[in-house]
């Protein structure tokens, strides 16, 4: 089964996102985002002590979290 790619359409000119922006894109809080980063589920880039998340890493993370439910269980 081929997985579909997810592309972030907000901020098309940005390559790196702040923690706040990344959390907003994922729809999670900052503490959840920090947990994802600390558990190495989401890579991060550090620039002058600022934690940033690369666009491709966010897109890849979202794509890997997608699931498809087969069957009709309720």
mmCIF file with all atom_site columns, N, CA and C in Angstrom:
data_model
loop_
_atom_site.group_PDB
_atom_site.id
_atom_site.type_symbol
_atom_site.label_atom_id
_atom_site.label_alt_id
_atom_site.label_comp_id
_atom_site.label_asym_id
_atom_site.label_entity_id
_atom_site.label_seq_id
_atom_site.pdbx_PDB_ins_code
_atom_site.Cartn_x
_atom_site.Cartn_y
_atom_site.Cartn_z
_atom_site.occupancy
_atom_site.B_iso_or_equiv
_atom_site.pdbx_formal_charge
_atom_site.auth_seq_id
_atom_site.auth_comp_id
_atom_site.auth_asym_id
_atom_site.auth_atom_id
_atom_site.pdbx_PDB_model_num
ATOM 1   N N  . UNK A 1 1  ? 0.840   -1.173 0.000  1.00 0.00 ? 1  UNK A N  1
ATOM 2   C CA . UNK A 1 1  ? 0.000   0.000  0.000  1.00 0.00 ? 1  UNK A CA 1
ATOM 3   C C  . UNK A 1 1  ? 0.887   1.239  0.000  1.00 0.00 ? 1  UNK A C  1
ATOM 4   N N  . UNK A 1 2  ? 0.613   2.149  -0.902 1.00 0.00 ? 2  UNK A N  1
ATOM 5   C CA . UNK A 1 2  ? 1.385   3.370  -1.012 1.00 0.00 ? 2  UNK A CA 1
ATOM 6   C C  . UNK A 1 2  ? 0.850   4.410  -0.027 1.00 0.00 ? 2  UNK A C  1
ATOM 7   N N  . UNK A 1 3  ? 1.752   5.027  0.717  1.00 0.00 ? 3  UNK A N  1
ATOM 8   C CA . UNK A 1 3  ? 1.325   6.071  1.634  1.00 0.00 ? 3  UNK A CA 1
ATOM 9   C C  . UNK A 1 3  ? 1.317   7.398  0.906  1.00 0.00 ? 3  UNK A C  1
ATOM 10  N N  . UNK A 1 4  ? 0.307   8.188  1.149  1.00 0.00 ? 4  UNK A N  1
ATOM 11  C CA . UNK A 1 4  ? 0.254   9.498  0.519  1.00 0.00 ? 4  UNK A CA 1
ATOM 12  C C  . UNK A 1 4  ? 1.100   10.475 1.322  1.00 0.00 ? 4  UNK A C  1
ATOM 13  N N  . UNK A 1 5  ? 1.710   11.373 0.604  1.00 0.00 ? 5  UNK A N  1
ATOM 14  C CA . UNK A 1 5  ? 2.548   12.381 1.260  1.00 0.00 ? 5  UNK A CA 1
ATOM 15  C C  . UNK A 1 5  ? 1.690   13.529 1.743  1.00 0.00 ? 5  UNK A C  1
ATOM 16  N N  . UNK A 1 6  ? 2.109   14.129 2.829  1.00 0.00 ? 6  UNK A N  1
ATOM 17  C CA . UNK A 1 6  ? 1.421   15.276 3.383  1.00 0.00 ? 6  UNK A CA 1
ATOM 18  C C  . UNK A 1 6  ? 2.275   16.508 3.119  1.00 0.00 ? 6  UNK A C  1
ATOM 19  N N  . UNK A 1 7  ? 1.680   17.565 2.640  1.00 0.00 ? 7  UNK A N  1
ATOM 20  C CA . UNK A 1 7  ? 2.419   18.788 2.380  1.00 0.00 ? 7  UNK A CA 1
ATOM 21  C C  . UNK A 1 7  ? 1.802   19.923 3.179  1.00 0.00 ? 7  UNK A C  1
ATOM 22  N N  . UNK A 1 8  ? 2.637   20.690 3.823  1.00 0.00 ? 8  UNK A N  1
ATOM 23  C CA . UNK A 1 8  ? 2.181   21.839 4.606  1.00 0.00 ? 8  UNK A CA 1
ATOM 24  C C  . UNK A 1 8  ? 1.952   22.992 3.635  1.00 0.00 ? 8  UNK A C  1
ATOM 25  N N  . UNK A 1 9  ? 0.733   23.480 3.584  1.00 0.00 ? 9  UNK A N  1
ATOM 26  C CA . UNK A 1 9  ? 0.420   24.554 2.647  1.00 0.00 ? 9  UNK A CA 1
ATOM 27  C C  . UNK A 1 9  ? 0.524   25.933 3.302  1.00 0.00 ? 9  UNK A C  1
ATOM 28  N N  . UNK A 1 10 ? 0.483   25.971 4.629  1.00 0.00 ? 10 UNK A N  1
ATOM 29  C CA . UNK A 1 10 ? 0.659   27.241 5.317  1.00 0.00 ? 10 UNK A CA 1
ATOM 30  C C  . UNK A 1 10 ? 2.113   27.666 5.204  1.00 0.00 ? 10 UNK A C  1
ATOM 31  N N  . UNK A 1 11 ? 2.357   28.899 5.132  1.00 0.00 ? 11 UNK A N  1
ATOM 32  C CA . UNK A 1 11 ? 3.707   29.454 5.078  1.00 0.00 ? 11 UNK A CA 1
ATOM 33  C C  . UNK A 1 11 ? 4.563   28.764 4.009  1.00 0.00 ? 11 UNK A C  1
ATOM 34  N N  . UNK A 1 12 ? 4.215   28.869 2.740  1.00 0.00 ? 12 UNK A N  1
ATOM 35  C CA . UNK A 1 12 ? 4.944   28.134 1.690  1.00 0.00 ? 12 UNK A CA 1
ATOM 36  C C  . UNK A 1 12 ? 6.406   28.540 1.558  1.00 0.00 ? 12 UNK A C  1
ATOM 37  N N  . UNK A 1 13 ? 6.771   29.708 2.030  1.00 0.00 ? 13 UNK A N  1
ATOM 38  C CA . UNK A 1 13 ? 8.147   30.176 1.892  1.00 0.00 ? 13 UNK A CA 1
ATOM 39  C C  . UNK A 1 13 ? 9.056   29.728 3.039  1.00 0.00 ? 13 UNK A C  1
ATOM 40  N N  . UNK A 1 14 ? 8.478   29.157 4.100  1.00 0.00 ? 14 UNK A N  1
ATOM 41  C CA . UNK A 1 14 ? 9.271   28.791 5.273  1.00 0.00 ? 14 UNK A CA 1
ATOM 42  C C  . UNK A 1 14 ? 9.835   27.378 5.164  1.00 0.00 ? 14 UNK A C  1
ATOM 43  N N  . UNK A 1 15 ? 11.071  27.226 5.620  1.00 0.00 ? 15 UNK A N  1
ATOM 44  C CA . UNK A 1 15 ? 11.709  25.915 5.678  1.00 0.00 ? 15 UNK A CA 1
ATOM 45  C C  . UNK A 1 15 ? 11.774  25.424 7.113  1.00 0.00 ? 15 UNK A C  1
ATOM 46  N N  . UNK A 1 16 ? 12.034  26.325 8.058  1.00 0.00 ? 16 UNK A N  1
ATOM 47  C CA . UNK A 1 16 ? 12.128  25.983 9.479  1.00 0.00 ? 16 UNK A CA 1
ATOM 48  C C  . UNK A 1 16 ? 10.995  26.651 10.242 1.00 0.00 ? 16 UNK A C  1
ATOM 49  N N  . UNK A 1 17 ? 10.405  25.892 11.164 1.00 0.00 ? 17 UNK A N  1
ATOM 50  C CA . UNK A 1 17 ? 9.304   26.411 11.971 1.00 0.00 ? 17 UNK A CA 1
ATOM 51  C C  . UNK A 1 17 ? 9.706   26.464 13.430 1.00 0.00 ? 17 UNK A C  1
ATOM 52  N N  . UNK A 1 18 ? 9.205   27.482 14.141 1.00 0.00 ? 18 UNK A N  1
ATOM 53  C CA . UNK A 1 18 ? 9.427   27.575 15.576 1.00 0.00 ? 18 UNK A CA 1
ATOM 54  C C  . UNK A 1 18 ? 8.630   26.470 16.261 1.00 0.00 ? 18 UNK A C  1
ATOM 55  N N  . UNK A 1 19 ? 8.898   26.251 17.535 1.00 0.00 ? 19 UNK A N  1
ATOM 56  C CA . UNK A 1 19 ? 8.145   25.255 18.291 1.00 0.00 ? 19 UNK A CA 1
ATOM 57  C C  . UNK A 1 19 ? 6.660   25.589 18.295 1.00 0.00 ? 19 UNK A C  1
ATOM 58  N N  . UNK A 1 20 ? 6.324   26.854 18.454 1.00 0.00 ? 20 UNK A N  1
ATOM 59  C CA . UNK A 1 20 ? 4.931   27.271 18.484 1.00 0.00 ? 20 UNK A CA 1
ATOM 60  C C  . UNK A 1 20 ? 4.240   26.982 17.144 1.00 0.00 ? 20 UNK A C  1
ATOM 61  N N  . UNK A 1 21 ? 4.920   27.296 16.037 1.00 0.00 ? 21 UNK A N  1
ATOM 62  C CA . UNK A 1 21 ? 4.342   27.042 14.724 1.00 0.00 ? 21 UNK A CA 1
ATOM 63  C C  . UNK A 1 21 ? 4.185   25.546 14.464 1.00 0.00 ? 21 UNK A C  1
ATOM 64  N N  . UNK A 1 22 ? 5.199   24.768 14.835 1.00 0.00 ? 22 UNK A N  1
ATOM 65  C CA . UNK A 1 22 ? 5.143   23.321 14.634 1.00 0.00 ? 22 UNK A CA 1
ATOM 66  C C  . UNK A 1 22 ? 3.997   22.713 15.454 1.00 0.00 ? 22 UNK A C  1
ATOM 67  N N  . UNK A 1 23 ? 3.840   23.163 16.684 1.00 0.00 ? 23 UNK A N  1
ATOM 68  C CA . UNK A 1 23 ? 2.747   22.668 17.530 1.00 0.00 ? 23 UNK A CA 1
ATOM 69  C C  . UNK A 1 23 ? 1.398   23.029 16.914 1.00 0.00 ? 23 UNK A C  1
ATOM 70  N N  . UNK A 1 24 ? 1.284   24.224 16.377 1.00 0.00 ? 24 UNK A N  1
ATOM 71  C CA . UNK A 1 24 ? 0.035   24.656 15.737 1.00 0.00 ? 24 UNK A CA 1
ATOM 72  C C  . UNK A 1 24 ? -0.266  23.790 14.512 1.00 0.00 ? 24 UNK A C  1
ATOM 73  N N  . UNK A 1 25 ? 0.732   23.508 13.696 1.00 0.00 ? 25 UNK A N  1
ATOM 74  C CA . UNK A 1 25 ? 0.538   22.677 12.511 1.00 0.00 ? 25 UNK A CA 1
ATOM 75  C C  . UNK A 1 25 ? 0.091   21.276 12.900 1.00 0.00 ? 25 UNK A C  1
ATOM 76  N N  . UNK A 1 26 ? 0.702   20.713 13.941 1.00 0.00 ? 26 UNK A N  1
ATOM 77  C CA . UNK A 1 26 ? 0.352   19.368 14.386 1.00 0.00 ? 26 UNK A CA 1
ATOM 78  C C  . UNK A 1 26 ? -0.943  19.329 15.198 1.00 0.00 ? 26 UNK A C  1
ATOM 79  N N  . UNK A 1 27 ? -1.365  20.484 15.694 1.00 0.00 ? 27 UNK A N  1
ATOM 80  C CA . UNK A 1 27 ? -2.574  20.532 16.510 1.00 0.00 ? 27 UNK A CA 1
ATOM 81  C C  . UNK A 1 27 ? -2.360  19.997 17.913 1.00 0.00 ? 27 UNK A C  1
ATOM 82  N N  . UNK A 1 28 ? -1.147  20.191 18.446 1.00 0.00 ? 28 UNK A N  1
ATOM 83  C CA . UNK A 1 28 ? -0.813  19.725 19.789 1.00 0.00 ? 28 UNK A CA 1
ATOM 84  C C  . UNK A 1 28 ? -0.263  20.896 20.605 1.00 0.00 ? 28 UNK A C  1
ATOM 85  N N  . UNK A 1 29 ? -0.122  20.685 21.894 1.00 0.00 ? 29 UNK A N  1
ATOM 86  C CA . UNK A 1 29 ? 0.459   21.696 22.758 1.00 0.00 ? 29 UNK A CA 1
ATOM 87  C C  . UNK A 1 29 ? 1.980   21.640 22.730 1.00 0.00 ? 29 UNK A C  1
ATOM 88  N N  . UNK A 1 30 ? 2.605   22.658 23.305 1.00 0.00 ? 30 UNK A N  1
ATOM 89  C CA . UNK A 1 30 ? 4.066   22.728 23.330 1.00 0.00 ? 30 UNK A CA 1
ATOM 90  C C  . UNK A 1 30 ? 4.679   21.572 24.116 1.00 0.00 ? 30 UNK A C  1
ATOM 91  N N  . UNK A 1 31 ? 4.027   21.152 25.201 1.00 0.00 ? 31 UNK A N  1
ATOM 92  C CA . UNK A 1 31 ? 4.593   20.051 25.990 1.00 0.00 ? 31 UNK A CA 1
ATOM 93  C C  . UNK A 1 31 ? 4.563   18.742 25.198 1.00 0.00 ? 31 UNK A C  1
ATOM 94  N N  . UNK A 1 32 ? 3.516   18.537 24.414 1.00 0.00 ? 32 UNK A N  1
ATOM 95  C CA . UNK A 1 32 ? 3.447   17.340 23.567 1.00 0.00 ? 32 UNK A CA 1
ATOM 96  C C  . UNK A 1 32 ? 4.513   17.403 22.487 1.00 0.00 ? 32 UNK A C  1
ATOM 97  N N  . UNK A 1 33 ? 4.692   18.555 21.874 1.00 0.00 ? 33 UNK A N  1
ATOM 98  C CA . UNK A 1 33 ? 5.730   18.718 20.858 1.00 0.00 ? 33 UNK A CA 1
ATOM 99  C C  . UNK A 1 33 ? 7.104   18.458 21.462 1.00 0.00 ? 33 UNK A C  1
ATOM 100 N N  . UNK A 1 34 ? 7.353   18.997 22.653 1.00 0.00 ? 34 UNK A N  1
ATOM 101 C CA . UNK A 1 34 ? 8.633   18.774 23.327 1.00 0.00 ? 34 UNK A CA 1
ATOM 102 C C  . UNK A 1 34 ? 8.861   17.291 23.615 1.00 0.00 ? 34 UNK A C  1
ATOM 103 N N  . UNK A 1 35 ? 7.786   16.578 23.959 1.00 0.00 ? 35 UNK A N  1
ATOM 104 C CA . UNK A 1 35 ? 7.902   15.139 24.189 1.00 0.00 ? 35 UNK A CA 1
ATOM 105 C C  . UNK A 1 35 ? 8.260   14.410 22.896 1.00 0.00 ? 35 UNK A C  1
ATOM 106 N N  . UNK A 1 36 ? 7.627   14.783 21.801 1.00 0.00 ? 36 UNK A N  1
ATOM 107 C CA . UNK A 1 36 ? 7.941   14.168 20.506 1.00 0.00 ? 36 UNK A CA 1
ATOM 108 C C  . UNK A 1 36 ? 9.410   14.389 20.150 1.00 0.00 ? 36 UNK A C  1
ATOM 109 N N  . UNK A 1 37 ? 9.911   15.572 20.437 1.00 0.00 ? 37 UNK A N  1
ATOM 110 C CA . UNK A 1 37 ? 11.308  15.885 20.139 1.00 0.00 ? 37 UNK A CA 1
ATOM 111 C C  . UNK A 1 37 ? 12.231  15.119 21.083 1.00 0.00 ? 37 UNK A C  1
ATOM 112 N N  . UNK A 1 38 ? 11.911  15.092 22.368 1.00 0.00 ? 38 UNK A N  1
ATOM 113 C CA . UNK A 1 38 ? 12.799  14.440 23.332 1.00 0.00 ? 38 UNK A CA 1
ATOM 114 C C  . UNK A 1 38 ? 12.834  12.929 23.153 1.00 0.00 ? 38 UNK A C  1
ATOM 115 N N  . UNK A 1 39 ? 11.731  12.333 22.654 1.00 0.00 ? 39 UNK A N  1
ATOM 116 C CA . UNK A 1 39 ? 11.701  10.890 22.401 1.00 0.00 ? 39 UNK A CA 1
ATOM 117 C C  . UNK A 1 39 ? 12.193  10.551 20.997 1.00 0.00 ? 39 UNK A C  1
ATOM 118 N N  . UNK A 1 40 ? 12.772  11.516 20.310 1.00 0.00 ? 40 UNK A N  1
ATOM 119 C CA . UNK A 1 40 ? 13.331  11.354 18.961 1.00 0.00 ? 40 UNK A CA 1
ATOM 120 C C  . UNK A 1 40 ? 12.299  10.910 17.932 1.00 0.00 ? 40 UNK A C  1
ATOM 121 N N  . UNK A 1 41 ? 11.043  11.223 18.162 1.00 0.00 ? 41 UNK A N  1
ATOM 122 C CA . UNK A 1 41 ? 10.013  10.930 17.167 1.00 0.00 ? 41 UNK A CA 1
ATOM 123 C C  . UNK A 1 41 ? 9.962   12.026 16.115 1.00 0.00 ? 41 UNK A C  1
ATOM 124 N N  . UNK A 1 42 ? 10.405  13.212 16.486 1.00 0.00 ? 42 UNK A N  1
ATOM 125 C CA . UNK A 1 42 ? 10.409  14.353 15.578 1.00 0.00 ? 42 UNK A CA 1
ATOM 126 C C  . UNK A 1 42 ? 11.779  15.027 15.667 1.00 0.00 ? 42 UNK A C  1
ATOM 127 N N  . UNK A 1 43 ? 12.548  15.013 14.575 1.00 0.00 ? 43 UNK A N  1
ATOM 128 C CA . UNK A 1 43 ? 13.871  15.653 14.614 1.00 0.00 ? 43 UNK A CA 1
ATOM 129 C C  . UNK A 1 43 ? 13.746  17.166 14.801 1.00 0.00 ? 43 UNK A C  1
ATOM 130 N N  . UNK A 1 44 ? 14.783  17.745 15.324 1.00 0.00 ? 44 UNK A N  1
ATOM 131 C CA . UNK A 1 44 ? 14.805  19.198 15.519 1.00 0.00 ? 44 UNK A CA 1
ATOM 132 C C  . UNK A 1 44 ? 16.142  19.755 15.076 1.00 0.00 ? 44 UNK A C  1
ATOM 133 N N  . UNK A 1 45 ? 16.146  21.051 14.791 1.00 0.00 ? 45 UNK A N  1
ATOM 134 C CA . UNK A 1 45 ? 17.353  21.780 14.401 1.00 0.00 ? 45 UNK A CA 1
ATOM 135 C C  . UNK A 1 45 ? 17.554  22.882 15.422 1.00 0.00 ? 45 UNK A C  1
ATOM 136 N N  . UNK A 1 46 ? 18.782  23.048 15.870 1.00 0.00 ? 46 UNK A N  1
ATOM 137 C CA . UNK A 1 46 ? 19.068  24.119 16.825 1.00 0.00 ? 46 UNK A CA 1
ATOM 138 C C  . UNK A 1 46 ? 19.902  25.187 16.122 1.00 0.00 ? 46 UNK A C  1
ATOM 139 N N  . UNK A 1 47 ? 19.410  26.421 16.157 1.00 0.00 ? 47 UNK A N  1
ATOM 140 C CA . UNK A 1 47 ? 20.114  27.560 15.576 1.00 0.00 ? 47 UNK A CA 1
ATOM 141 C C  . UNK A 1 47 ? 20.191  28.638 16.651 1.00 0.00 ? 47 UNK A C  1
ATOM 142 N N  . UNK A 1 48 ? 21.403  28.940 17.090 1.00 0.00 ? 48 UNK A N  1
ATOM 143 C CA . UNK A 1 48 ? 21.611  29.952 18.138 1.00 0.00 ? 48 UNK A CA 1
ATOM 144 C C  . UNK A 1 48 ? 20.685  29.730 19.335 1.00 0.00 ? 48 UNK A C  1
ATOM 145 N N  . UNK A 1 49 ? 20.680  28.522 19.845 1.00 0.00 ? 49 UNK A N  1
ATOM 146 C CA . UNK A 1 49 ? 19.900  28.109 21.021 1.00 0.00 ? 49 UNK A CA 1
ATOM 147 C C  . UNK A 1 49 ? 18.396  28.071 20.784 1.00 0.00 ? 49 UNK A C  1
ATOM 148 N N  . UNK A 1 50 ? 17.960  28.296 19.553 1.00 0.00 ? 50 UNK A N  1
ATOM 149 C CA . UNK A 1 50 ? 16.532  28.209 19.230 1.00 0.00 ? 50 UNK A CA 1
ATOM 150 C C  . UNK A 1 50 ? 16.245  26.835 18.659 1.00 0.00 ? 50 UNK A C  1
ATOM 151 N N  . UNK A 1 51 ? 15.190  26.203 19.150 1.00 0.00 ? 51 UNK A N  1
ATOM 152 C CA . UNK A 1 51 ? 14.773  24.898 18.639 1.00 0.00 ? 51 UNK A CA 1
ATOM 153 C C  . UNK A 1 51 ? 13.801  25.137 17.492 1.00 0.00 ? 51 UNK A C  1
ATOM 154 N N  . UNK A 1 52 ? 14.151  24.605 16.322 1.00 0.00 ? 52 UNK A N  1
ATOM 155 C CA . UNK A 1 52 ? 13.327  24.742 15.133 1.00 0.00 ? 52 UNK A CA 1
ATOM 156 C C  . UNK A 1 52 ? 13.058  23.369 14.538 1.00 0.00 ? 52 UNK A C  1
ATOM 157 N N  . UNK A 1 53 ? 11.969  23.258 13.797 1.00 0.00 ? 53 UNK A N  1
ATOM 158 C CA . UNK A 1 53 ? 11.605  21.995 13.172 1.00 0.00 ? 53 UNK A CA 1
ATOM 159 C C  . UNK A 1 53 ? 11.552  22.212 11.659 1.00 0.00 ? 53 UNK A C  1
ATOM 160 N N  . UNK A 1 54 ? 12.218  21.338 10.922 1.00 0.00 ? 54 UNK A N  1
ATOM 161 C CA . UNK A 1 54 ? 12.288  21.438 9.470  1.00 0.00 ? 54 UNK A CA 1
ATOM 162 C C  . UNK A 1 54 ? 10.957  21.011 8.849  1.00 0.00 ? 54 UNK A C  1
ATOM 163 N N  . UNK A 1 55 ? 10.563  21.709 7.801  1.00 0.00 ? 55 UNK A N  1
ATOM 164 C CA . UNK A 1 55 ? 9.309   21.426 7.101  1.00 0.00 ? 55 UNK A CA 1
ATOM 165 C C  . UNK A 1 55 ? 9.184   19.947 6.709  1.00 0.00 ? 55 UNK A C  1
ATOM 166 N N  . UNK A 1 56 ? 10.215  19.385 6.101  1.00 0.00 ? 56 UNK A N  1
ATOM 167 C CA . UNK A 1 56 ? 10.164  17.989 5.650  1.00 0.00 ? 56 UNK A CA 1
ATOM 168 C C  . UNK A 1 56 ? 9.995   17.023 6.826  1.00 0.00 ? 56 UNK A C  1
ATOM 169 N N  . UNK A 1 57 ? 10.616  17.337 7.970  1.00 0.00 ? 57 UNK A N  1
ATOM 170 C CA . UNK A 1 57 ? 10.463  16.473 9.144  1.00 0.00 ? 57 UNK A CA 1
ATOM 171 C C  . UNK A 1 57 ? 9.018   16.488 9.646  1.00 0.00 ? 57 UNK A C  1
ATOM 172 N N  . UNK A 1 58 ? 8.385   17.660 9.627  1.00 0.00 ? 58 UNK A N  1
ATOM 173 C CA . UNK A 1 58 ? 6.969   17.737 10.018 1.00 0.00 ? 58 UNK A CA 1
ATOM 174 C C  . UNK A 1 58 ? 6.096   16.943 9.048  1.00 0.00 ? 58 UNK A C  1
ATOM 175 N N  . UNK A 1 59 ? 6.335   17.129 7.744  1.00 0.00 ? 59 UNK A N  1
ATOM 176 C CA . UNK A 1 59 ? 5.549   16.418 6.741  1.00 0.00 ? 59 UNK A CA 1
ATOM 177 C C  . UNK A 1 59 ? 5.730   14.909 6.872  1.00 0.00 ? 59 UNK A C  1
ATOM 178 N N  . UNK A 1 60 ? 6.970   14.466 7.081  1.00 0.00 ? 60 UNK A N  1
ATOM 179 C CA . UNK A 1 60 ? 7.234   13.030 7.244  1.00 0.00 ? 60 UNK A CA 1
ATOM 180 C C  . UNK A 1 60 ? 6.560   12.486 8.500  1.00 0.00 ? 60 UNK A C  1
ATOM 181 N N  . UNK A 1 61 ? 6.618   13.234 9.599  1.00 0.00 ? 61 UNK A N  1
ATOM 182 C CA . UNK A 1 61 ? 5.996   12.785 10.845 1.00 0.00 ? 61 UNK A CA 1
ATOM 183 C C  . UNK A 1 61 ? 4.485   12.621 10.655 1.00 0.00 ? 61 UNK A C  1
ATOM 184 N N  . UNK A 1 62 ? 3.862   13.597 10.019 1.00 0.00 ? 62 UNK A N  1
ATOM 185 C CA . UNK A 1 62 ? 2.417   13.528 9.790  1.00 0.00 ? 62 UNK A CA 1
ATOM 186 C C  . UNK A 1 62 ? 2.083   12.327 8.908  1.00 0.00 ? 62 UNK A C  1
ATOM 187 N N  . UNK A 1 63 ? 2.872   12.105 7.873  1.00 0.00 ? 63 UNK A N  1
ATOM 188 C CA . UNK A 1 63 ? 2.628   10.979 6.971  1.00 0.00 ? 63 UNK A CA 1
ATOM 189 C C  . UNK A 1 63 ? 2.751   9.640  7.687  1.00 0.00 ? 63 UNK A C  1
ATOM 190 N N  . UNK A 1 64 ? 3.720   9.516  8.584  1.00 0.00 ? 64 UNK A N  1
ATOM 191 C CA . UNK A 1 64 ? 3.899   8.243  9.296  1.00 0.00 ? 64 UNK A CA 1
ATOM 192 C C  . UNK A 1 64 ? 2.811   8.009  10.328 1.00 0.00 ? 64 UNK A C  1
ATOM 193 N N  . UNK A 1 65 ? 2.149   9.048  10.779 1.00 0.00 ? 65 UNK A N  1
ATOM 194 C CA . UNK A 1 65 ? 1.084   8.902  11.783 1.00 0.00 ? 65 UNK A CA 1
ATOM 195 C C  . UNK A 1 65 ? -0.267  8.565  11.165 1.00 0.00 ? 65 UNK A C  1
ATOM 196 N N  . UNK A 1 66 ? -0.372  8.664  9.869  1.00 0.00 ? 66 UNK A N  1
ATOM 197 C CA . UNK A 1 66 ? -1.650  8.381  9.211  1.00 0.00 ? 66 UNK A CA 1
ATOM 198 C C  . UNK A 1 66 ? -1.951  6.898  9.258  1.00 0.00 ? 66 UNK A C  1
ATOM 199 N N  . UNK A 1 67 ? -3.203  6.582  9.517  1.00 0.00 ? 67 UNK A N  1
ATOM 200 C CA . UNK A 1 67 ? -3.632  5.188  9.514  1.00 0.00 ? 67 UNK A CA 1
ATOM 201 C C  . UNK A 1 67 ? -4.876  5.061  8.652  1.00 0.00 ? 67 UNK A C  1
ATOM 202 N N  . UNK A 1 68 ? -5.059  3.882  8.118  1.00 0.00 ? 68 UNK A N  1
ATOM 203 C CA . UNK A 1 68 ? -6.255  3.584  7.339  1.00 0.00 ? 68 UNK A CA 1
ATOM 204 C C  . UNK A 1 68 ? -6.971  2.444  8.032  1.00 0.00 ? 68 UNK A C  1
ATOM 205 N N  . UNK A 1 69 ? -8.247  2.608  8.261  1.00 0.00 ? 69 UNK A N  1
ATOM 206 C CA . UNK A 1 69 ? -9.040  1.584  8.936  1.00 0.00 ? 69 UNK A CA 1
ATOM 207 C C  . UNK A 1 69 ? -9.777  0.791  7.873  1.00 0.00 ? 69 UNK A C  1
ATOM 208 N N  . UNK A 1 70 ? -9.560  -0.525 7.881  1.00 0.00 ? 70 UNK A N  1
ATOM 209 C CA . UNK A 1 70 ? -10.276 -1.406 6.966  1.00 0.00 ? 70 UNK A CA 1
ATOM 210 C C  . UNK A 1 70 ? -11.328 -2.156 7.754  1.00 0.00 ? 70 UNK A C  1
ATOM 211 N N  . UNK A 1 71 ? -12.411 -2.453 7.106  1.00 0.00 ? 71 UNK A N  1
ATOM 212 C CA . UNK A 1 71 ? -13.471 -3.191 7.786  1.00 0.00 ? 71 UNK A CA 1
ATOM 213 C C  . UNK A 1 71 ? -14.512 -2.232 8.325  1.00 0.00 ? 71 UNK A C  1
ATOM 214 N N  . UNK A 1 72 ? -15.547 -2.779 8.896  1.00 0.00 ? 72 UNK A N  1
ATOM 215 C CA . UNK A 1 72 ? -16.639 -1.951 9.372  1.00 0.00 ? 72 UNK A CA 1
ATOM 216 C C  . UNK A 1 72 ? -16.923 -2.093 10.838 1.00 0.00 ? 72 UNK A C  1
ATOM 217 N N  . UNK A 1 73 ? -15.898 -2.308 11.659 1.00 0.00 ? 73 UNK A N  1
ATOM 218 C CA . UNK A 1 73 ? -16.146 -2.453 13.092 1.00 0.00 ? 73 UNK A CA 1
ATOM 219 C C  . UNK A 1 73 ? -16.587 -1.135 13.681 1.00 0.00 ? 73 UNK A C  1
ATOM 220 N N  . UNK A 1 74 ? -17.566 -1.230 14.578 1.00 0.00 ? 74 UNK A N  1
ATOM 221 C CA . UNK A 1 74 ? -18.079 -0.008 15.205 1.00 0.00 ? 74 UNK A CA 1
ATOM 222 C C  . UNK A 1 74 ? -17.889 -0.072 16.697 1.00 0.00 ? 74 UNK A C  1
#
